[in-house]
C-alpha cells in the first residue's frame, strides 16, 4: 500500500516538525519565567531566598491555588467559573455562623468538622445551580457564573448581616495558623502542638515547619493532578472541552460530567473559604473577592486555553507560584505594592500572547 | 451471497420534513463483506437515509432490520452499541487528544492501582491502538501527538481504526474523502477495501463516481428521495449511472 507511506511522509514535513518543538518550549516558558523571577528577587531582595520565606509564600498562595485547581477543570472542560470568589466568601460566612452557634466547650475537632460540612454544603448549592444551568439549559458559562457571583455575594452578606462574622473559639486560630511540626533548637521536634511549658525567649526560638494551609494545598494539588491525568473524570474533561459533539457521540455523559466539574470547582472554593475562616478566625462574604482574578490568572498563565481542551494542574501550580513570587518579592524589595497588579496583569496578557503564537505555529 | 441473510436490510423506509418527502419508501440491503455505494445528486436523500440507519433520525415509515431483527434507534449511541459505526464528514474526534485517546474515547480501559484506585490504563491503550493501526496498515509515526497536528487522511484513518477496534458490524461512511488530498483519498479507499477483506460491510456515500466505481461491489442510486436504480458494478457503466442520477431515462420516456 503505497498511499500509506505518503500519509506518513507528509507529517515528517519540516514545518510540521516545528510544531511539537515550539509546543514543548512554550510549556517551559512559565518555568523559565519563574526561575528568572526567583533569581531576580534572590539577588535584589535580602531575605527572599530563604526556606521560611518560601514556606510563607506557599501559605499565602494556598487559597488562590486551591480555587485555581477547580478552575483548571472548568476551563479544560470549555467553561469558566466567575463565581468561585464569592462562593468562597459564602462558605466562610456559613462556616463561621455555624461554628459560633455551637455551645462553648464543644471539642475543637467537632467545631472544625461542623464548619467544614456547613461551609462546603453552602458552597455546593451555587455550584450545583451553575452546573445545571450550563449543562442542561445550555446558558453560556460566563453569564451563569457572573449571575451566580452576584447571588453568592448577596447570600453571603445577608447571612453575615453585612459584617464579617468573627469566631472566638479557644484554640481555633492557633489551629488555622498552626504548623505540621515545630522544631526547637537543642530540644527536638514536636508534631501538631507546641511543646509544653515554654516561656518567653524559648517560645521565640521555635521554628514552625509546614504551615497547615500549605500542607492542605499540596495534598489537594496531588489529588487534583491524579484526578486530571489518571481518571476518566479528567480524561472526559479534556474530551468535552475539545469537542463536545464528539464526546456525546462517543457516549460520554456530557451533562452529568459538566455538572460534576462545576461542583468540584465550588467544592474547592468552599474548602478555601473554610480555611480562610480557620486562619483569620472570621467569615467574610467578600473574602475571595480579590482572589478570583488571581486564581483565573494562575490557570491562564499555566497554559490552559480559554477555548477549552488544554491545561494541566502542574501548569496552574506554576502560574500561582509566579503570581505569589511577584507579590512577595515586590514587598521584599520595597516596591509600592500596587505595582504587583500591573506586573501580574502584564504577565497574563503575555501568557495569552505566547499561547496564540504557539497555536499559529502548530496550525500552520 | 443473495440467499444469505443480509447484515442490514431496509424496507420501504420513509422520512418527511414538513411537506417535503426526503426519503420515499426506499429499500436496500447490505450483505457481509460487501461495499455498497450510495450515489445521488444533492438533495437526493442519501444523507437522510443513512441518518435513519445510524439513529440520528427516526423513520416515519418502513422498517430497518439489522442481523435479521427489527431495530429502532432513538440515538446514534444505540446504533453504535449494536455495531453500526458511522464515519461523519465533520470527523467526530477530539482534536486536542491523541490517537489512542480518540480510539478509546468514552470507553477507556481501567485498571486497579493499590487495590482501590481505578485509573486509566494508558499502556494498554497504546499497545492496542498500535495493533489495530498495524492490522489496517495505517502508519502514524507518533501516537501521542494531538489529532490536530495530523493530516486529514490520518484523522480519517483514526476514525476508521476506532470503528474496527470496537468491532463494527457495519460501517457507514458519509463522503469520507471529501476534504482530502488525492493520495489520501486513495489511502481511505484502501482502508475501505481492507474493511471488506475483514468481512465488515461498508455503505459509502459519495458524489464521486470514480471513487464509487473503484471500491463498490454494488451501486444504489437515489433521486429526489426515491431509489431509482441498483446495479452490480460489473453490470453497469458510468453513463448508465450518470443518467440515473440526473434522471435522463425518465426524460427519454416522456
Coordinates of C-alpha atoms in Angstrom, one line a residue:
Chain A
X1 CA 0.0 0.0 0.0
X2 CA 1.9 2.9 -1.3
X3 CA -0.5 5.6 -0.1
X4 CA 0.2 4.7 3.5
X5 CA 3.8 5.9 3.1
X6 CA 2.6 9.2 1.5
X7 CA 0.4 10.0 4.5
X8 CA 3.3 9.2 6.8
X9 CA 5.8 11.3 4.9
X10 CA 3.5 14.3 4.9
X11 CA 3.7 14.5 8.7
X12 CA 7.5 14.3 8.6
X13 CA 7.5 17.5 6.5
X14 CA 9.7 20.1 8.2
X15 CA 7.1 22.7 9.1
X16 CA 5.2 20.1 11.0
X17 CA 8.3 19.1 12.9
X18 CA 8.5 22.6 14.2
X19 CA 5.1 22.4 15.9
X20 CA 5.8 19.9 18.7
X21 CA 9.1 21.6 19.4
X22 CA 7.6 25.0 19.9
X23 CA 4.7 23.4 21.7
X24 CA 7.1 21.9 24.2
X25 CA 9.2 25.0 24.6
X26 CA 6.2 27.2 25.3
X27 CA 5.1 24.9 28.1
X28 CA 8.6 25.6 29.5
X29 CA 8.4 29.4 29.3
X30 CA 6.4 29.6 32.5
X31 CA 9.1 27.6 34.3
X32 CA 11.8 29.7 32.9
X33 CA 10.0 32.9 33.8
X34 CA 9.5 31.6 37.4
X35 CA 13.2 30.8 37.6
X36 CA 14.1 34.3 36.4
X37 CA 11.8 35.9 39.0
X38 CA 13.3 33.8 41.8
X39 CA 16.8 34.6 40.7
X40 CA 16.0 38.3 40.4
X41 CA 14.4 38.7 43.8
X42 CA 17.1 36.5 45.4
X43 CA 19.7 38.9 44.2
X44 CA 17.8 42.2 44.8
X45 CA 15.8 41.3 47.9
X46 CA 17.6 40.3 51.0
X47 CA 15.7 37.7 52.9
X48 CA 13.8 36.5 49.8
X49 CA 15.9 33.4 49.2
X50 CA 15.1 31.8 52.5
X51 CA 13.3 28.5 53.2
X52 CA 11.0 30.2 55.6
X53 CA 10.1 32.9 53.2
X54 CA 9.3 30.2 50.6
X55 CA 7.2 28.5 53.2
X56 CA 5.2 31.7 53.8
X57 CA 4.8 32.2 50.1
X58 CA 3.3 28.7 50.0
X59 CA 0.9 29.5 52.8
X60 CA -0.1 32.9 51.3
X61 CA -0.8 31.4 47.9
X62 CA -2.8 28.5 49.2
X63 CA -6.3 30.0 49.0
X64 CA -5.7 31.3 45.4
X65 CA -4.2 28.0 44.3
X66 CA -7.0 25.8 45.8
X67 CA -9.6 27.9 43.9
X68 CA -7.4 27.7 40.8
X69 CA -7.3 23.9 40.9
X70 CA -11.1 23.8 40.5
X71 CA -11.0 26.5 37.9
X72 CA -8.5 24.4 35.9
X73 CA -11.0 21.6 35.5
X74 CA -13.7 24.0 34.5
X75 CA -11.6 25.8 31.9
X76 CA -10.3 22.5 30.4
X77 CA -13.9 21.4 30.0
X78 CA -14.5 24.5 28.0
X79 CA -16.2 26.7 30.7
X80 CA -15.3 29.4 33.1
X81 CA -16.4 29.9 36.7
X82 CA -16.5 33.5 37.8
X83 CA -18.5 32.7 41.0
X84 CA -15.6 31.0 42.9
X85 CA -14.5 34.2 44.8
X86 CA -17.9 34.8 46.3
X87 CA -18.7 31.1 46.7
X88 CA -15.6 31.0 48.9
X89 CA -16.9 34.0 50.9
X90 CA -20.3 32.4 51.3
X91 CA -18.7 29.2 52.5
X92 CA -16.5 31.1 55.0
X93 CA -19.6 33.0 56.3
X94 CA -21.7 29.8 56.6
X95 CA -18.9 28.0 58.4
X96 CA -18.4 30.9 60.8
X97 CA -22.1 31.2 61.6
X98 CA -22.4 27.5 62.2
X99 CA -19.3 27.5 64.5
X100 CA -20.4 30.4 66.6
X101 CA -23.8 28.7 67.2
X102 CA -22.1 25.7 68.8
X103 CA -22.2 25.6 72.6
X104 CA -18.9 26.6 74.3
X105 CA -16.8 23.7 75.2
X106 CA -17.5 21.7 72.1
X107 CA -14.3 19.8 71.2
X108 CA -12.2 21.6 68.6
X109 CA -12.3 18.7 66.1
X110 CA -16.2 18.8 66.2
X111 CA -16.1 22.6 65.7
X112 CA -13.9 22.2 62.6
X113 CA -15.9 19.4 61.2
X114 CA -19.2 21.3 61.6
X115 CA -17.6 24.3 60.0
X116 CA -16.3 22.3 57.1
X117 CA -19.5 20.4 56.4
X118 CA -21.8 23.5 56.7
X119 CA -19.3 25.7 54.6
X120 CA -19.0 23.1 51.9
X121 CA -22.7 22.4 51.8
X122 CA -23.4 26.2 51.4
X123 CA -20.8 26.4 48.7
X124 CA -22.1 23.4 46.7
X125 CA -25.5 24.9 46.2
X126 CA -24.3 27.7 43.8
X127 CA -22.0 25.1 42.2
X128 CA -24.9 22.7 41.5
X129 CA -27.0 25.6 40.1
X130 CA -24.1 26.6 37.9
X131 CA -23.8 23.1 36.6
X132 CA -27.5 22.5 35.9
X133 CA -27.9 25.9 34.2
X134 CA -24.9 25.4 32.0
X135 CA -25.1 21.7 31.2
X136 CA -28.9 21.2 30.9
X137 CA -30.2 24.6 29.9
X138 CA -27.1 25.5 27.8
X139 CA -26.8 29.0 29.2
X140 CA -23.3 30.3 28.5
X141 CA -20.9 29.7 31.5
X142 CA -19.8 33.3 31.6
X143 CA -23.3 34.6 32.1
X144 CA -24.4 31.9 34.5
X145 CA -21.4 32.2 36.8
X146 CA -21.4 36.0 36.6
X147 CA -25.0 35.9 37.8
X148 CA -24.1 33.3 40.4
X149 CA -21.2 35.6 41.6
X150 CA -23.9 38.2 42.4
X151 CA -26.2 35.7 44.1
X152 CA -23.5 34.2 46.2
X153 CA -22.3 37.7 47.1
X154 CA -25.8 38.7 48.2
X155 CA -26.4 35.5 50.1
X156 CA -23.0 35.8 51.9
X157 CA -23.8 39.4 53.0
X158 CA -27.3 38.6 54.1
X159 CA -26.2 35.6 56.1
X160 CA -23.5 37.6 57.8
X161 CA -25.6 40.7 58.3
X162 CA -23.3 42.8 56.2
X163 CA -20.5 42.5 58.7
X164 CA -17.6 39.9 59.0
X165 CA -18.6 37.2 61.4
X166 CA -15.9 36.8 64.0
X167 CA -15.3 33.4 65.5
X168 CA -13.9 33.4 69.0
X169 CA -13.3 29.8 69.8
X170 CA -10.4 28.7 72.0
X171 CA -7.6 27.2 70.0
X172 CA -9.2 27.8 66.6
X173 CA -6.8 30.5 65.5
X174 CA -3.9 28.5 66.7
X175 CA -5.0 25.6 64.6
X176 CA -5.6 27.6 61.5
X177 CA -2.2 29.3 61.8
X178 CA -0.5 26.1 63.0
X179 CA 2.3 24.0 61.6
X180 CA 2.6 20.3 60.9
X181 CA 5.7 20.3 63.1
X182 CA 7.6 22.5 65.4
X183 CA 11.4 22.5 65.9
X184 CA 13.1 23.9 69.0
X185 CA 16.9 24.0 68.7
X186 CA 18.6 21.6 71.0
X187 CA 15.3 20.1 72.2
X188 CA 13.8 18.5 69.1
X189 CA 10.7 18.1 67.1
X190 CA 7.1 18.0 68.1
X191 CA 4.2 17.4 65.8
X192 CA 0.9 19.4 65.6
X193 CA 1.2 21.0 69.0
X194 CA 3.7 23.4 70.5
X195 CA 6.0 21.9 73.1
X196 CA 4.5 22.3 76.5
X197 CA 5.6 24.7 79.3
X198 CA 7.6 27.1 77.2
X199 CA 8.0 30.7 78.2
X200 CA 9.4 33.9 76.8
X201 CA 12.7 33.6 74.9
X202 CA 12.4 29.9 74.2
X203 CA 9.0 30.3 72.6
X204 CA 10.5 32.9 70.2
X205 CA 13.2 30.4 69.1
X206 CA 10.6 27.9 67.9
X207 CA 10.6 27.2 64.2
X208 CA 7.4 26.1 62.5
X209 CA 7.7 23.6 59.7
X210 CA 4.9 23.3 57.1
X211 CA 2.0 25.6 57.9
X212 CA -1.3 23.7 57.7
X213 CA -2.7 25.7 54.7
X214 CA 0.5 24.8 52.7
X215 CA 0.1 21.1 53.6
X216 CA -3.5 21.0 52.7
X217 CA -2.8 22.8 49.4
X218 CA 0.0 20.3 48.5
X219 CA -2.4 17.4 49.3
X220 CA -5.1 18.9 47.1
X221 CA -2.6 19.6 44.3
X222 CA -1.7 15.9 44.2
X223 CA -5.3 14.7 44.3
X224 CA -6.3 17.1 41.5
X225 CA -3.3 16.1 39.4
X226 CA -4.2 12.5 39.8
X227 CA -7.8 13.1 39.1
X228 CA -7.0 15.0 35.9
X229 CA -4.3 12.7 34.5
X230 CA -5.3 9.2 35.7
X231 CA -9.1 9.0 35.8
X232 CA -11.9 9.0 33.3
X233 CA -13.2 12.1 35.1
X234 CA -10.1 14.0 34.0
X235 CA -9.9 12.4 30.5
X236 CA -13.5 13.3 29.8
X237 CA -13.0 16.9 30.9
X238 CA -10.4 17.2 28.1
X239 CA -12.7 15.4 25.7
X240 CA -15.7 17.7 26.4
X241 CA -13.5 20.8 26.2
X242 CA -12.0 19.5 22.9
X243 CA -15.2 18.5 21.1
X244 CA -18.5 18.4 23.0
X245 CA -20.3 16.8 20.0
X246 CA -17.7 14.1 19.6
X247 CA -17.9 13.3 23.3
X248 CA -21.7 13.0 23.1
X249 CA -21.3 10.7 20.1
X250 CA -18.7 8.6 22.0
X251 CA -21.3 8.0 24.7
X252 CA -19.8 10.3 27.4
X253 CA -22.5 11.6 29.7
X254 CA -21.6 15.2 29.0
X255 CA -24.4 16.8 31.0
X256 CA -23.6 14.8 34.2
X257 CA -19.9 15.4 33.8
X258 CA -20.3 19.2 33.3
X259 CA -22.3 19.4 36.4
X260 CA -19.7 17.4 38.3
X261 CA -16.9 19.8 37.1
X262 CA -18.8 22.9 38.4
X263 CA -19.5 21.0 41.7
X264 CA -15.7 20.3 42.0
X265 CA -14.9 24.0 41.4
X266 CA -17.4 25.0 44.1
X267 CA -16.1 22.3 46.5
X268 CA -12.6 23.6 46.2
X269 CA -13.7 27.2 46.6
X270 CA -15.6 26.2 49.7
X271 CA -12.6 24.4 51.2
X272 CA -10.7 27.6 50.6
X273 CA -13.4 29.6 52.4
X274 CA -13.3 27.3 55.4
X275 CA -9.5 27.5 55.5
X276 CA -9.9 31.3 55.4
X277 CA -12.1 31.2 58.4
X278 CA -9.7 28.9 60.4
X279 CA -6.8 31.1 59.5
X280 CA -8.3 34.5 60.2
X281 CA -11.0 33.5 62.8
X282 CA -13.7 35.2 60.9
X283 CA -16.1 34.7 57.9
X284 CA -16.4 37.5 55.4
X285 CA -18.7 37.5 52.3
X286 CA -16.0 39.3 50.3
X287 CA -13.1 37.1 51.5
X288 CA -12.4 35.8 48.0
X289 CA -13.2 39.0 46.1
X290 CA -9.5 39.8 45.4
X291 CA -8.6 36.1 44.9
X292 CA -10.8 35.3 41.9
X293 CA -8.8 37.1 39.3
X294 CA -5.5 35.8 40.7
X295 CA -6.9 32.2 40.5
X296 CA -8.1 32.6 36.9
X297 CA -4.8 34.2 36.1
X298 CA -2.9 31.3 37.5
X299 CA -4.8 28.9 35.3
X300 CA -4.2 31.0 32.2
X301 CA -0.5 31.7 32.9
X302 CA -0.2 27.9 33.4
X303 CA -1.1 27.3 29.8
X304 CA -4.8 26.4 29.9
X305 CA -6.8 27.6 26.8
X306 CA -9.9 29.6 27.5
X307 CA -11.4 27.7 24.4
X308 CA -11.1 24.5 26.4
X309 CA -9.3 21.2 26.0
X310 CA -5.9 22.4 27.2
X311 CA -4.4 22.9 30.7
X312 CA -2.6 21.0 33.4
X313 CA -2.5 21.1 37.2
X314 CA 1.3 21.5 37.1
X315 CA 0.8 24.5 34.8
X316 CA -1.7 26.0 37.2
X317 CA 0.7 25.4 40.1
X318 CA 3.5 27.3 38.2
X319 CA 1.0 30.1 37.4
X320 CA 0.1 30.5 41.0
X321 CA 3.7 30.4 42.0
X322 CA 4.6 33.1 39.5
X323 CA 1.9 35.4 41.0
X324 CA 2.8 34.6 44.6
X325 CA 6.5 35.2 44.0
X326 CA 5.8 38.6 42.3
X327 CA 3.6 39.6 45.2
X328 CA 6.1 38.5 47.9
X329 CA 9.2 39.7 46.0
X330 CA 7.9 43.2 45.3
X331 CA 7.2 43.7 49.0
X332 CA 10.7 42.5 50.0
X333 CA 12.4 44.8 47.5
X334 CA 10.1 47.6 48.9
X335 CA 8.3 48.4 45.7
X336 CA 4.9 50.1 46.1
X337 CA 2.6 47.1 46.4
X338 CA 0.2 48.4 43.8
X339 CA 2.8 47.6 41.2
X340 CA 2.0 44.0 41.6
X341 CA -1.3 44.4 39.9
X342 CA 0.4 45.9 36.9
X343 CA 3.1 43.2 36.8
X344 CA 0.6 40.3 37.2
X345 CA -1.7 41.9 34.6
X346 CA 1.1 42.2 32.1
X347 CA 2.1 38.5 32.7
X348 CA -1.5 37.4 32.0
X349 CA -1.5 39.2 28.6
X350 CA 2.0 37.9 27.8
X351 CA 0.9 34.3 28.6
X352 CA -2.0 34.5 26.2
X353 CA 0.1 36.1 23.5
X354 CA 2.6 33.2 23.8
X355 CA -0.3 30.8 23.7
X356 CA -1.6 32.3 20.5
X357 CA 1.8 32.3 18.8
X358 CA 2.1 28.6 19.7
X359 CA -1.4 27.9 18.2
X360 CA -0.4 29.6 15.0
X361 CA 2.8 27.7 14.6
X362 CA 1.0 24.4 15.3
X363 CA -1.9 25.0 12.9
X364 CA 0.4 26.1 10.0
Chain B
X1 CA -24.5 -14.2 -1.3
X2 CA -28.0 -13.4 -2.3
X3 CA -29.5 -16.2 -0.3
X4 CA -27.5 -15.4 2.9
X5 CA -29.1 -13.2 5.4
X6 CA -28.2 -9.5 4.9
X7 CA -26.4 -7.7 7.7
X8 CA -28.6 -4.7 7.0
X9 CA -32.0 -4.7 5.4
X10 CA -34.0 -1.5 4.9
X11 CA -37.6 -2.0 3.9
X12 CA -39.8 0.8 2.4
X13 CA -38.3 3.4 4.7
X14 CA -39.6 7.0 4.5
X15 CA -38.8 10.3 6.1
X16 CA -40.8 13.5 5.8
X17 CA -39.7 17.0 6.9
X18 CA -43.0 19.0 6.9
X19 CA -44.3 18.8 3.4
X20 CA -41.0 17.6 1.9
X21 CA -40.6 13.9 1.5
X22 CA -36.8 13.5 1.9
X23 CA -36.8 9.7 1.6
X24 CA -39.7 7.9 -0.1
X25 CA -40.1 4.2 0.5
X26 CA -36.6 3.2 -0.1
X27 CA -35.4 -0.4 0.3
X28 CA -31.8 -1.5 0.5
X29 CA -29.7 -4.5 1.5
X30 CA -26.1 -4.7 2.6
X31 CA -24.5 -8.2 2.9
X32 CA -21.5 -9.4 4.7
X33 CA -18.2 -8.4 3.1
X34 CA -19.7 -6.1 0.6
X35 CA -19.2 -2.5 -0.3
X36 CA -22.3 -0.7 -1.4
X37 CA -22.0 2.7 -3.0
X38 CA -24.9 5.2 -2.5
X39 CA -25.0 7.8 -5.2
X40 CA -27.2 10.7 -5.9
X41 CA -27.3 14.4 -6.5
X42 CA -27.5 17.0 -3.7
X43 CA -30.9 16.7 -2.0
X44 CA -31.5 13.1 -3.3
X45 CA -32.0 11.9 0.2
X46 CA -28.7 10.0 0.7
X47 CA -27.7 11.6 4.0
X48 CA -31.2 11.4 5.4
X49 CA -31.3 7.7 4.6
X50 CA -28.1 6.9 6.4
X51 CA -29.0 9.1 9.3
X52 CA -32.1 6.9 9.8
X53 CA -29.8 3.8 9.7
X54 CA -27.4 5.3 12.2
X55 CA -30.0 6.5 14.6
X56 CA -29.8 10.3 14.1
X57 CA -33.3 10.4 12.6
X58 CA -36.3 8.2 13.3
X59 CA -38.1 6.9 10.1
X60 CA -41.7 7.9 9.6
X61 CA -42.5 4.6 7.8
X62 CA -40.8 1.3 7.0
X63 CA -38.5 -0.9 8.9
X64 CA -34.8 -1.4 9.5
X65 CA -33.5 -5.0 10.1
X66 CA -30.1 -5.5 11.5
X67 CA -28.8 -9.1 11.5
X68 CA -32.3 -10.2 10.9
X69 CA -34.2 -8.5 13.6
X70 CA -36.1 -5.2 13.6
X71 CA -34.3 -2.3 15.2
X72 CA -35.4 1.1 16.4
X73 CA -32.7 3.6 17.4
X74 CA -33.6 6.7 19.3
X75 CA -29.9 7.9 19.5
X76 CA -26.8 7.3 17.4
X77 CA -25.3 5.7 20.5
X78 CA -27.8 2.8 20.4
X79 CA -26.9 2.1 16.8
X80 CA -23.3 2.2 17.8
X81 CA -23.7 -0.2 20.6
X82 CA -25.1 -2.8 18.1
X83 CA -22.1 -2.3 15.9
X84 CA -23.3 0.3 13.3
X85 CA -20.4 2.8 13.1
X86 CA -20.7 6.0 11.2
X87 CA -17.7 8.0 9.9
X88 CA -19.0 11.5 9.6
X89 CA -17.8 14.2 7.3
X90 CA -17.1 16.5 10.2
X91 CA -15.0 14.0 12.0
X92 CA -16.2 13.0 15.5
X93 CA -12.8 13.3 17.0
X94 CA -11.4 15.4 19.8
X95 CA -8.6 17.4 18.2
X96 CA -6.8 18.1 21.5
X97 CA -6.4 14.4 22.3
X98 CA -4.0 11.9 20.8
X99 CA -4.9 9.0 18.5
X100 CA -5.1 6.4 21.4
X101 CA -7.4 8.6 23.5
X102 CA -9.7 9.1 20.5
X103 CA -9.8 5.4 19.7
X104 CA -10.8 4.7 23.3
X105 CA -12.9 7.8 23.7
X106 CA -15.7 7.1 26.2
X107 CA -14.6 3.5 26.6
X108 CA -11.2 3.9 28.3
X109 CA -9.8 0.7 29.8
X110 CA -9.3 0.9 33.6
X111 CA -7.0 -0.9 36.0
X112 CA -6.7 -1.0 39.7
X113 CA -3.9 0.6 41.5
X114 CA -3.1 -0.4 45.1
X115 CA -6.4 -2.3 45.1
X116 CA -8.6 0.7 45.4
X117 CA -7.8 3.4 42.8
X118 CA -9.2 2.9 39.4
X119 CA -7.0 4.6 36.8
X120 CA -6.9 4.7 33.0
X121 CA -4.7 2.0 31.6
X122 CA -2.7 4.1 29.1
X123 CA -0.2 1.4 28.4
X124 CA -2.9 -0.9 27.2
X125 CA -4.5 1.9 25.1
X126 CA -1.2 2.4 23.4
X127 CA -0.4 -1.3 22.6
X128 CA -4.0 -2.0 21.5
X129 CA -4.1 1.1 19.3
X130 CA -0.7 0.2 17.7
X131 CA -2.1 -3.3 17.0
X132 CA -5.3 -2.2 15.3
X133 CA -3.5 0.5 13.2
X134 CA -0.9 -2.1 12.1
X135 CA -3.7 -4.5 11.1
X136 CA -5.2 -1.9 8.9
X137 CA -1.7 -0.9 7.6
X138 CA -2.1 2.6 8.9
X139 CA 1.1 4.4 9.7
X140 CA 1.0 7.1 12.3
X141 CA 4.5 8.0 13.5
X142 CA 3.7 9.4 16.9
X143 CA 0.5 8.2 18.5
X144 CA 1.0 10.6 21.4
X145 CA 0.5 13.7 19.2
X146 CA -2.8 15.5 19.4
X147 CA -5.1 14.7 16.4
X148 CA -5.0 18.4 15.5
X149 CA -1.4 18.0 14.3
X150 CA -2.3 15.2 11.9
X151 CA -3.3 15.3 8.2
X152 CA -7.0 14.8 7.2
X153 CA -6.2 11.3 6.0
X154 CA -4.6 10.3 9.2
X155 CA -7.6 11.6 11.1
X156 CA -9.9 9.7 8.9
X157 CA -7.8 6.6 9.5
X158 CA -8.0 7.1 13.2
X159 CA -11.8 7.2 12.9
X160 CA -11.8 4.0 10.9
X161 CA -9.4 2.3 13.3
X162 CA -11.7 3.2 16.2
X163 CA -14.7 1.6 14.5
X164 CA -12.7 -1.5 13.6
X165 CA -11.3 -1.9 17.1
X166 CA -14.8 -1.7 18.6
X167 CA -16.0 -4.5 16.3
X168 CA -18.1 -2.6 13.8
X169 CA -20.6 -4.9 12.0
X170 CA -21.5 -2.3 9.5
X171 CA -19.5 0.8 8.6
X172 CA -21.4 3.8 7.2
X173 CA -19.2 6.5 5.5
X174 CA -20.6 9.8 4.5
X175 CA -18.3 11.4 1.9
X176 CA -15.2 10.1 3.6
X177 CA -12.8 11.6 1.1
X178 CA -14.5 15.0 0.7
X179 CA -11.8 17.1 2.3
X180 CA -8.7 15.0 1.4
X181 CA -5.9 15.4 -0.9
X182 CA -5.6 12.9 -3.8
X183 CA -3.1 10.5 -2.2
X184 CA -5.1 10.5 1.0
X185 CA -8.2 9.7 -0.9
X186 CA -6.5 6.6 -2.3
X187 CA -5.5 5.6 1.2
X188 CA -9.0 5.9 2.5
X189 CA -10.2 3.7 -0.4
X190 CA -7.6 1.2 0.5
X191 CA -9.0 1.2 4.0
X192 CA -12.5 0.5 2.7
X193 CA -11.1 -2.5 0.8
X194 CA -9.3 -3.6 4.0
X195 CA -12.6 -3.5 5.8
X196 CA -14.2 -5.6 3.1
X197 CA -11.4 -8.2 3.4
X198 CA -12.1 -8.4 7.2
X199 CA -15.8 -9.1 6.4
X200 CA -17.0 -5.7 7.5
X201 CA -19.6 -4.4 5.1
X202 CA -19.4 -0.7 4.1
X203 CA -22.1 1.6 3.0
X204 CA -20.4 4.5 1.3
X205 CA -21.9 7.8 0.2
X206 CA -20.2 9.8 -2.4
X207 CA -20.5 12.4 -5.1
X208 CA -17.5 11.0 -6.8
X209 CA -18.4 8.4 -9.4
X210 CA -14.8 7.2 -10.0
X211 CA -14.4 6.6 -6.3
X212 CA -17.5 4.6 -6.0
X213 CA -16.6 2.5 -9.1
X214 CA -13.1 1.9 -7.6
X215 CA -14.4 0.3 -4.4
X216 CA -18.1 -0.6 -4.5
X217 CA -19.5 -4.0 -5.4
X218 CA -22.9 -2.7 -5.8
X219 CA -24.3 0.8 -6.6
X220 CA -27.6 2.2 -5.4
X221 CA -28.8 5.4 -7.0
X222 CA -31.2 7.8 -5.4
X223 CA -33.0 10.7 -6.9
X224 CA -35.5 13.1 -5.2
X225 CA -35.9 10.8 -2.3
X226 CA -36.5 7.6 -4.2
X227 CA -34.3 4.7 -5.1
X228 CA -34.1 4.9 -8.9
X229 CA -31.7 2.0 -9.6
X230 CA -29.5 -0.6 -8.2
X231 CA -26.7 -2.3 -10.2
X232 CA -23.8 -4.7 -9.6
X233 CA -20.7 -2.8 -10.6
X234 CA -19.8 -5.4 -13.1
X235 CA -23.1 -5.0 -14.9
X236 CA -23.1 -1.2 -15.4
X237 CA -21.0 1.7 -16.5
X238 CA -20.5 5.4 -15.8
X239 CA -23.1 6.5 -18.4
X240 CA -25.9 4.4 -17.1
X241 CA -25.3 5.6 -13.5
X242 CA -25.0 9.2 -14.5
X243 CA -28.2 9.1 -16.4
X244 CA -29.9 7.5 -13.4
X245 CA -28.5 10.3 -11.1
X246 CA -29.7 13.1 -13.3
X247 CA -32.9 11.4 -14.4
X248 CA -32.1 11.2 -18.1
X249 CA -34.0 7.9 -18.5
X250 CA -37.3 9.4 -17.3
X251 CA -36.9 12.3 -19.7
X252 CA -36.4 10.0 -22.6
X253 CA -39.6 8.1 -21.7
X254 CA -41.7 11.3 -21.6

